[in-house]
Amino acid sequence: MITTLIRYFNLICLTLLVLVLLSFSLAFFFPGDSAVNLLGAAQIADQPLLSQAVNQSNVLVQFWYYVQALFNGQWGVSFATGKPLYEDIMQLFPATLELSLYAVTLALVFGIPLGFVSGLQYRKKIDHAFMSSSMVMYSFPVFWLALILILLVSLQAQWLPMSGRLSLLYDIPHATGFILVDIALSDIANKQYAFHDAISHLILPTLSVSFIAFAVFLRSTRRSVVDVVSTEYIKSAQTRGLTASNIFFKHILRNALLPVLPLLAVQISTLVTNVMIVETIFSWPGIGDWLIQAIYERDYPAIRTGIMLVAMIVVVFTLSLECLSQLIDPTRDRFAYARR
Amino acid sequence: MLDVNLYDEEHHPSPLQATWHEFKQSHIAVTGLLILGIFVIIALLGPLLSPYDPSTQHTNTLLIPPAWDDNGSILHVLGTDALGRDMLTRLFYGTQITLFASIFTVFVALMIGMLLGVIAGMASGLRSSFVNHILDILMLTPTLLIAIIIVAILGTGLTNAMMAIGLALIPRFVHVTRDFVRQEMNKDYIKIARLDGASQRQLFVTNILPNMVELLIVHGSLAISVAILDISALGFLKLGTQTLQPELGVMIAEGLSTAYIAPWNILLPGLGIFLMVLSINIVGDGLRSALRNRLTH
């Protein structure tokens, strides 16, 4: 177990180093002066480490200072606004995390139980219904789905707001960045109205993201349940005369959940893409919307830092999930690459 | 005496025929294949059928609703957009661009991925570990991030979008090929071929590849649906195809400004993407279960 932990820790560190190296080299690949691409302006007074990195002649020394600057939160400034990137990103990042968290939770809470229902009813009517509807669901282009939701729910029926995070009526101080937590912490007058407003803003983006993730979770859970149910040990459990509920809870449930965790890890990158697109459509003030704005404005420092950060988060989440799944189930060894 | 000798049947179905036989059992899969066929025909022949040009603007026919609407005109069966361009014609051209760009991207990615997968599958030791971890990391990176990097360096355009999506797809094929090759390399028929003195290249080309073709087709078809979704998403975000080309995602982005008074401008191209992806998913799923059934029987 310790070996697994060390190996994954090693892998995460190496990957992060590669990502930092990539973001550093992006400054040279982007059009324009590499020093300006790193800093975001010709001169920055309050970011000494990053300025020092630019002034070095040796690329390796530059990289060393760059890594130090990253650790100290000196990420350069944005071309477009001139504000430090670190503060910008720290403001935006929780919004994205909040949206993804709710969407994944929703998809998991509905996807996995329904996947079990579908898998246990293999090749029956319910299974066919679930399978065909989930096939339809994951064929939806996420941006089209979001637009249809806006057209129907916001424009036609006018039930829910179509963009933003909170109505301008409420002035919530930025504490954690999670809007619901912030409202709970704040001491404004009409708290429940603010809650209501925040949730009504959340519904449509969350639904659009979780719609597709739900279908994928349902299908993969079903597959793994079907695989488990058809194994010999379930048959032998049945011949021993165990009750259906006993077989389900003792044998099927745990074994079927095992392969779901690594599948979850694979889904993270698709999820991030979908979250970024949905953020743009709903003007959700998160990192995805910000990154896409940055590419429209050719804001190279912002692109460099934003991409590095999002990729880091994806890598850390995915590898931790894989590490967890291997700790739970040591039989599946991902490090068999070298041995074969 | 009977003419037909039941026990001496000459005909054995080839693997491909057997798969097709299994595929035919599912009516949904066949329907999906039909719809996909219609899309391919539209993409090939559509531009010839339509009397309009996809980019000619008719200023006296702006935002005409589809023909079944009271204000619709039979001259523009699916209506026109905010610049008076015929919707049906643009859908034809859009299907062509989106579908063929995706198929081409997947084909190139599949070829490169297969090659790398064979190398990764046949290699062992440190080199294998290194290659595989690099590929895993590439697979983890969201498509949109790769696209943003490529757009920032090379600029926007359909080719660059295809490059980004291809880059994101390659690791999938590497994974599939690698796992398959590794699994086959331990089987007896490969050992026999090896004892006969076959080189690595001969082993792959004559022994492993024929067994892998169907697997690659299944994964390729599913990758096409992913590629269509990604190409249209990049077009929608104005990171891929540019405004002049009638790509389906770009058409949705253009329809946004008039979405309230002319919802068909975003509904119809989206429906096109949706149906195309759905039919490919159905066909891919049908192929996969046909293959599974054939191998288990």
Short mmCIF file of N, CA and C in Angstrom, two decimals, chain A residues 11 15 22 26 29-31 123 135-136 138-144 147-148 151 155-156 219 223 265-266 269 272-273 276-277 280-281 291-292 295-296 298 300 303 307 310-311 314-315 318-319 322 334-340, chain B residues 121-125 128-129 132-133 136-137 139-145 148-149 151-153 155-156 175 178 182 185 229 232-233 236-239 249 252 256 259-260 263 266-267 270-271 273-274 277-278 281-282 285 292-293:
data_model
loop_
_atom_site.label_atom_id
_atom_site.label_comp_id
_atom_site.label_asym_id
_atom_site.label_seq_id
_atom_site.Cartn_x
_atom_site.Cartn_y
_atom_site.Cartn_z
N LEU A 11 4.36 9.92 -9.45
CA LEU A 11 3.77 10.15 -10.78
C LEU A 11 3.14 11.53 -10.84
N THR A 15 4.32 14.53 -13.26
CA THR A 15 3.36 15.08 -14.22
C THR A 15 3.22 16.58 -14.04
N LEU A 22 5.73 22.71 -19.56
CA LEU A 22 4.93 23.00 -20.75
C LEU A 22 4.46 24.44 -20.73
N LEU A 26 5.32 27.38 -23.32
CA LEU A 26 4.27 28.03 -24.11
C LEU A 26 4.59 29.50 -24.34
N PHE A 29 6.45 29.64 -27.37
CA PHE A 29 5.73 29.23 -28.58
C PHE A 29 4.72 30.29 -29.02
N PHE A 30 4.14 31.00 -28.08
CA PHE A 30 3.13 31.99 -28.44
C PHE A 30 3.78 33.10 -29.26
N PRO A 31 3.01 33.71 -30.16
CA PRO A 31 3.56 34.82 -30.93
C PRO A 31 3.95 35.97 -30.00
N ARG A 123 -31.65 -6.96 -20.08
CA ARG A 123 -32.47 -7.37 -21.23
C ARG A 123 -33.95 -7.44 -20.92
N MET A 135 -28.57 6.46 -24.31
CA MET A 135 -27.90 6.63 -25.60
C MET A 135 -28.28 7.98 -26.23
N VAL A 136 -29.58 8.29 -26.16
CA VAL A 136 -30.03 9.59 -26.67
C VAL A 136 -29.38 10.72 -25.88
N TYR A 138 -26.50 10.86 -24.20
CA TYR A 138 -25.10 11.22 -24.39
C TYR A 138 -24.77 11.57 -25.84
N SER A 139 -25.77 11.53 -26.72
CA SER A 139 -25.53 12.03 -28.07
C SER A 139 -25.79 13.53 -28.18
N PHE A 140 -26.30 14.14 -27.11
CA PHE A 140 -26.59 15.58 -27.16
C PHE A 140 -25.29 16.39 -27.19
N PRO A 141 -25.17 17.32 -28.13
CA PRO A 141 -24.06 18.28 -28.02
C PRO A 141 -24.36 19.18 -26.83
N VAL A 142 -23.40 19.33 -25.92
CA VAL A 142 -23.70 20.00 -24.66
C VAL A 142 -24.13 21.45 -24.87
N PHE A 143 -23.52 22.13 -25.89
CA PHE A 143 -23.88 23.54 -26.07
C PHE A 143 -25.29 23.68 -26.62
N TRP A 144 -25.70 22.72 -27.46
CA TRP A 144 -27.06 22.76 -28.00
C TRP A 144 -28.08 22.52 -26.89
N LEU A 147 -28.45 25.60 -24.90
CA LEU A 147 -29.22 26.62 -25.61
C LEU A 147 -30.71 26.28 -25.61
N ILE A 148 -31.03 24.98 -25.79
CA ILE A 148 -32.44 24.59 -25.77
C ILE A 148 -33.04 24.87 -24.40
N LEU A 151 -33.69 28.48 -24.21
CA LEU A 151 -34.83 28.87 -25.04
C LEU A 151 -36.15 28.49 -24.37
N LEU A 155 -36.43 31.68 -21.80
CA LEU A 155 -37.05 32.66 -22.69
C LEU A 155 -38.55 32.42 -22.85
N GLN A 156 -38.95 31.17 -23.08
CA GLN A 156 -40.36 30.89 -23.30
C GLN A 156 -41.14 30.93 -21.98
N ARG A 219 -24.56 4.00 -17.96
CA ARG A 219 -24.14 2.93 -18.86
C ARG A 219 -22.97 2.13 -18.29
N ARG A 223 -23.00 -1.83 -17.20
CA ARG A 223 -22.07 -2.80 -17.80
C ARG A 223 -21.38 -3.62 -16.70
N ALA A 265 -12.68 8.38 -13.12
CA ALA A 265 -11.44 9.11 -13.35
C ALA A 265 -11.28 9.45 -14.82
N VAL A 266 -11.65 8.52 -15.71
CA VAL A 266 -11.51 8.78 -17.14
C VAL A 266 -12.46 9.88 -17.58
N SER A 269 -11.88 14.42 -17.69
CA SER A 269 -11.46 15.36 -18.73
C SER A 269 -12.63 15.77 -19.62
N VAL A 272 -14.62 18.32 -17.71
CA VAL A 272 -14.04 19.66 -17.68
C VAL A 272 -14.35 20.40 -18.97
N THR A 273 -14.22 19.71 -20.11
CA THR A 273 -14.57 20.35 -21.38
C THR A 273 -16.02 20.83 -21.36
N MET A 276 -16.54 23.85 -19.17
CA MET A 276 -16.04 25.08 -19.76
C MET A 276 -17.01 25.63 -20.80
N ILE A 277 -17.57 24.74 -21.63
CA ILE A 277 -18.51 25.20 -22.65
C ILE A 277 -19.78 25.76 -22.00
N THR A 280 -19.36 29.21 -20.61
CA THR A 280 -19.40 30.27 -21.61
C THR A 280 -20.84 30.62 -21.97
N ILE A 281 -21.68 29.59 -22.11
CA ILE A 281 -23.05 29.85 -22.55
C ILE A 281 -23.85 30.56 -21.46
N LEU A 291 -11.08 31.58 -19.54
CA LEU A 291 -10.07 31.08 -20.49
C LEU A 291 -10.50 31.33 -21.93
N ILE A 292 -11.78 31.11 -22.19
CA ILE A 292 -12.24 31.28 -23.58
C ILE A 292 -12.25 32.75 -23.95
N ILE A 295 -8.73 33.59 -24.85
CA ILE A 295 -8.27 33.20 -26.18
C ILE A 295 -8.83 34.17 -27.24
N TYR A 296 -10.05 34.69 -27.00
CA TYR A 296 -10.58 35.69 -27.95
C TYR A 296 -9.70 36.93 -27.94
N ARG A 298 -6.55 37.03 -27.13
CA ARG A 298 -5.15 36.64 -27.26
C ARG A 298 -4.34 37.08 -26.03
N TYR A 300 -2.14 36.06 -23.74
CA TYR A 300 -1.26 34.91 -23.60
C TYR A 300 -0.89 34.56 -22.16
N ILE A 303 -3.78 32.65 -20.77
CA ILE A 303 -3.93 31.31 -21.36
C ILE A 303 -2.91 30.37 -20.74
N ILE A 307 -4.42 27.39 -18.47
CA ILE A 307 -4.31 26.03 -18.99
C ILE A 307 -3.52 25.17 -18.03
N VAL A 310 -5.78 24.37 -14.95
CA VAL A 310 -6.86 23.41 -15.22
C VAL A 310 -6.28 22.02 -15.45
N ALA A 311 -5.19 21.95 -16.23
CA ALA A 311 -4.59 20.64 -16.49
C ALA A 311 -4.08 20.02 -15.20
N VAL A 314 -7.00 18.61 -13.26
CA VAL A 314 -7.48 17.38 -13.87
C VAL A 314 -6.54 16.23 -13.52
N VAL A 315 -5.23 16.48 -13.65
CA VAL A 315 -4.26 15.41 -13.40
C VAL A 315 -4.32 14.96 -11.94
N THR A 318 -7.61 13.05 -11.30
CA THR A 318 -7.66 11.75 -11.95
C THR A 318 -6.72 10.76 -11.29
N LEU A 319 -5.48 11.20 -11.07
CA LEU A 319 -4.51 10.27 -10.50
C LEU A 319 -4.87 9.90 -9.07
N GLU A 322 -7.48 7.30 -9.32
CA GLU A 322 -6.92 6.03 -9.72
C GLU A 322 -6.15 5.38 -8.59
N ARG A 334 -1.93 -0.68 -12.33
CA ARG A 334 -1.69 0.20 -13.48
C ARG A 334 -0.21 0.29 -13.82
N PHE A 335 0.63 -0.10 -12.85
CA PHE A 335 2.06 0.07 -13.09
C PHE A 335 2.67 -1.14 -13.76
N ALA A 336 1.82 -1.96 -14.34
CA ALA A 336 2.33 -3.16 -15.01
C ALA A 336 3.03 -2.81 -16.31
N TYR A 337 2.99 -1.54 -16.70
CA TYR A 337 3.59 -1.11 -17.97
C TYR A 337 5.02 -1.61 -18.14
N ALA A 338 5.83 -1.37 -17.10
CA ALA A 338 7.24 -1.67 -17.24
C ALA A 338 7.49 -3.18 -17.19
N ARG A 339 6.64 -3.90 -16.45
CA ARG A 339 6.91 -5.30 -16.24
C ARG A 339 6.38 -6.18 -17.36
N ARG A 340 5.16 -5.99 -17.68
CA ARG A 340 4.45 -6.79 -18.65
C ARG A 340 4.29 -8.24 -18.21
N GLY B 121 2.94 -1.53 -27.33
CA GLY B 121 2.51 -2.87 -26.93
C GLY B 121 3.63 -3.88 -27.03
N MET B 122 4.50 -3.71 -28.02
CA MET B 122 5.55 -4.70 -28.21
C MET B 122 6.78 -4.37 -27.38
N ALA B 123 6.87 -3.09 -26.95
CA ALA B 123 8.04 -2.72 -26.15
C ALA B 123 7.83 -3.18 -24.71
N SER B 124 8.92 -3.21 -23.96
CA SER B 124 8.77 -3.52 -22.54
C SER B 124 9.84 -2.74 -21.79
N GLY B 125 9.80 -2.85 -20.46
CA GLY B 125 10.80 -2.17 -19.65
C GLY B 125 10.57 -0.68 -19.54
N SER B 128 8.69 1.25 -22.40
CA SER B 128 7.25 1.04 -22.39
C SER B 128 6.61 1.90 -21.31
N SER B 129 7.19 1.88 -20.12
CA SER B 129 6.64 2.64 -19.01
C SER B 129 6.58 4.12 -19.35
N ASN B 132 3.97 4.91 -22.14
CA ASN B 132 2.61 4.75 -21.67
C ASN B 132 2.18 5.85 -20.71
N HIS B 133 3.09 6.28 -19.85
CA HIS B 133 2.70 7.35 -18.93
C HIS B 133 2.47 8.66 -19.67
N ASP B 136 -0.87 8.43 -21.21
CA ASP B 136 -1.94 8.55 -20.22
C ASP B 136 -2.19 10.02 -19.90
N ILE B 137 -1.11 10.77 -19.76
CA ILE B 137 -1.26 12.18 -19.42
C ILE B 137 -1.94 12.92 -20.56
N MET B 139 -3.99 11.66 -22.58
CA MET B 139 -5.38 11.25 -22.61
C MET B 139 -6.19 11.98 -21.55
N LEU B 140 -5.51 12.33 -20.44
CA LEU B 140 -6.23 13.02 -19.38
C LEU B 140 -6.56 14.46 -19.76
N THR B 141 -5.73 15.05 -20.63
CA THR B 141 -5.91 16.47 -20.93
C THR B 141 -7.20 16.68 -21.72
N PRO B 142 -8.08 17.55 -21.24
CA PRO B 142 -9.32 17.81 -21.95
C PRO B 142 -9.06 18.35 -23.37
N THR B 143 -9.92 17.94 -24.32
CA THR B 143 -9.78 18.36 -25.71
C THR B 143 -9.73 19.87 -25.84
N LEU B 144 -10.59 20.53 -25.06
CA LEU B 144 -10.70 21.98 -25.19
C LEU B 144 -9.39 22.67 -24.84
N LEU B 145 -8.66 22.12 -23.85
CA LEU B 145 -7.38 22.73 -23.48
C LEU B 145 -6.38 22.59 -24.62
N ILE B 148 -7.28 25.02 -27.22
CA ILE B 148 -6.93 26.41 -26.88
C ILE B 148 -5.45 26.66 -27.13
N ILE B 149 -4.61 25.68 -26.73
CA ILE B 149 -3.16 25.85 -26.94
C ILE B 149 -2.87 25.98 -28.44
N VAL B 151 -4.87 26.81 -30.89
CA VAL B 151 -5.41 28.05 -31.45
C VAL B 151 -4.53 29.24 -31.08
N ALA B 152 -4.04 29.23 -29.82
CA ALA B 152 -3.21 30.35 -29.38
C ALA B 152 -1.89 30.40 -30.16
N ILE B 153 -1.36 29.23 -30.51
CA ILE B 153 -0.08 29.22 -31.22
C ILE B 153 -0.27 29.41 -32.71
N GLY B 155 -3.40 29.91 -34.43
CA GLY B 155 -4.55 30.65 -34.91
C GLY B 155 -5.74 29.74 -35.13
N THR B 156 -6.91 30.35 -35.42
CA THR B 156 -8.12 29.55 -35.58
C THR B 156 -8.19 28.95 -36.98
N HIS B 175 -4.20 3.27 -26.67
CA HIS B 175 -4.63 2.43 -25.56
C HIS B 175 -5.21 1.11 -26.05
N ARG B 178 -2.61 -1.01 -27.87
CA ARG B 178 -1.58 -1.51 -26.95
C ARG B 178 -2.11 -2.68 -26.12
N ARG B 182 -0.75 -6.46 -26.54
CA ARG B 182 -0.12 -7.09 -25.37
C ARG B 182 -0.80 -8.41 -25.04
N MET B 185 0.04 -11.02 -27.73
CA MET B 185 1.43 -11.46 -27.77
C MET B 185 1.67 -12.67 -26.88
N LEU B 229 -18.87 15.92 -32.16
CA LEU B 229 -19.25 16.78 -31.04
C LEU B 229 -18.18 17.84 -30.79
N SER B 232 -17.88 20.52 -33.72
CA SER B 232 -18.96 21.50 -33.69
C SER B 232 -18.86 22.38 -32.45
N ALA B 233 -18.39 21.80 -31.34
CA ALA B 233 -18.23 22.62 -30.13
C ALA B 233 -17.17 23.70 -30.35
N PHE B 236 -18.61 26.27 -32.52
CA PHE B 236 -19.54 27.09 -31.74
C PHE B 236 -18.81 28.13 -30.91
N LEU B 237 -17.66 27.75 -30.36
CA LEU B 237 -16.89 28.69 -29.53
C LEU B 237 -16.02 29.61 -30.38
N LYS B 238 -16.16 29.53 -31.70
CA LYS B 238 -15.39 30.34 -32.65
C LYS B 238 -13.89 30.05 -32.56
N LEU B 239 -13.54 28.84 -32.11
CA LEU B 239 -12.13 28.47 -32.05
C LEU B 239 -11.76 27.59 -33.23
N GLY B 249 -21.69 23.73 -36.04
CA GLY B 249 -21.50 24.46 -34.79
C GLY B 249 -21.44 25.96 -35.01
N ILE B 252 -24.88 27.38 -35.42
CA ILE B 252 -25.58 27.60 -34.15
C ILE B 252 -25.11 28.91 -33.52
N LEU B 256 -27.37 32.47 -32.71
CA LEU B 256 -27.60 32.94 -31.33
C LEU B 256 -28.21 34.33 -31.27
N ALA B 259 -31.82 34.17 -31.80
CA ALA B 259 -32.40 32.94 -31.26
C ALA B 259 -33.85 33.13 -30.83
N TYR B 260 -34.19 34.31 -30.35
CA TYR B 260 -35.53 34.49 -29.80
C TYR B 260 -36.59 34.58 -30.90
N PRO B 263 -35.84 30.78 -33.68
CA PRO B 263 -35.20 29.65 -32.99
C PRO B 263 -34.77 28.52 -33.93
N ILE B 266 -31.03 27.91 -34.57
CA ILE B 266 -30.15 27.11 -33.72
C ILE B 266 -30.70 25.70 -33.55
N LEU B 267 -32.01 25.52 -33.69
CA LEU B 267 -32.57 24.19 -33.47
C LEU B 267 -32.19 23.23 -34.60
N GLY B 270 -28.43 22.10 -34.71
CA GLY B 270 -28.21 21.26 -33.54
C GLY B 270 -28.84 19.90 -33.72
N LEU B 271 -30.05 19.89 -34.29
CA LEU B 271 -30.72 18.62 -34.54
C LEU B 271 -29.90 17.78 -35.50
N ILE B 273 -26.58 17.81 -35.84
CA ILE B 273 -25.46 17.24 -35.10
C ILE B 273 -25.95 16.08 -34.24
N PHE B 274 -27.06 16.34 -33.54
CA PHE B 274 -27.59 15.36 -32.61
C PHE B 274 -27.92 14.05 -33.32
N VAL B 277 -24.72 12.25 -34.49
CA VAL B 277 -24.00 11.60 -33.39
C VAL B 277 -24.78 10.40 -32.88
N LEU B 278 -26.11 10.57 -32.77
CA LEU B 278 -26.94 9.47 -32.27
C LEU B 278 -26.82 8.26 -33.19
N ASN B 281 -23.49 6.62 -32.76
CA ASN B 281 -23.41 5.90 -31.50
C ASN B 281 -24.18 4.59 -31.56
N ILE B 282 -25.37 4.64 -32.20
CA ILE B 282 -26.17 3.42 -32.29
C ILE B 282 -25.43 2.37 -33.12
N ASP B 285 -22.47 1.05 -31.11
CA ASP B 285 -22.93 0.16 -30.05
C ASP B 285 -23.38 -1.18 -30.63
N ARG B 292 -19.24 -8.79 -29.72
CA ARG B 292 -19.22 -9.53 -28.46
C ARG B 292 -20.00 -10.84 -28.62
N ASN B 293 -21.19 -10.74 -29.26
CA ASN B 293 -22.00 -11.94 -29.45
C ASN B 293 -21.28 -12.97 -30.30
#
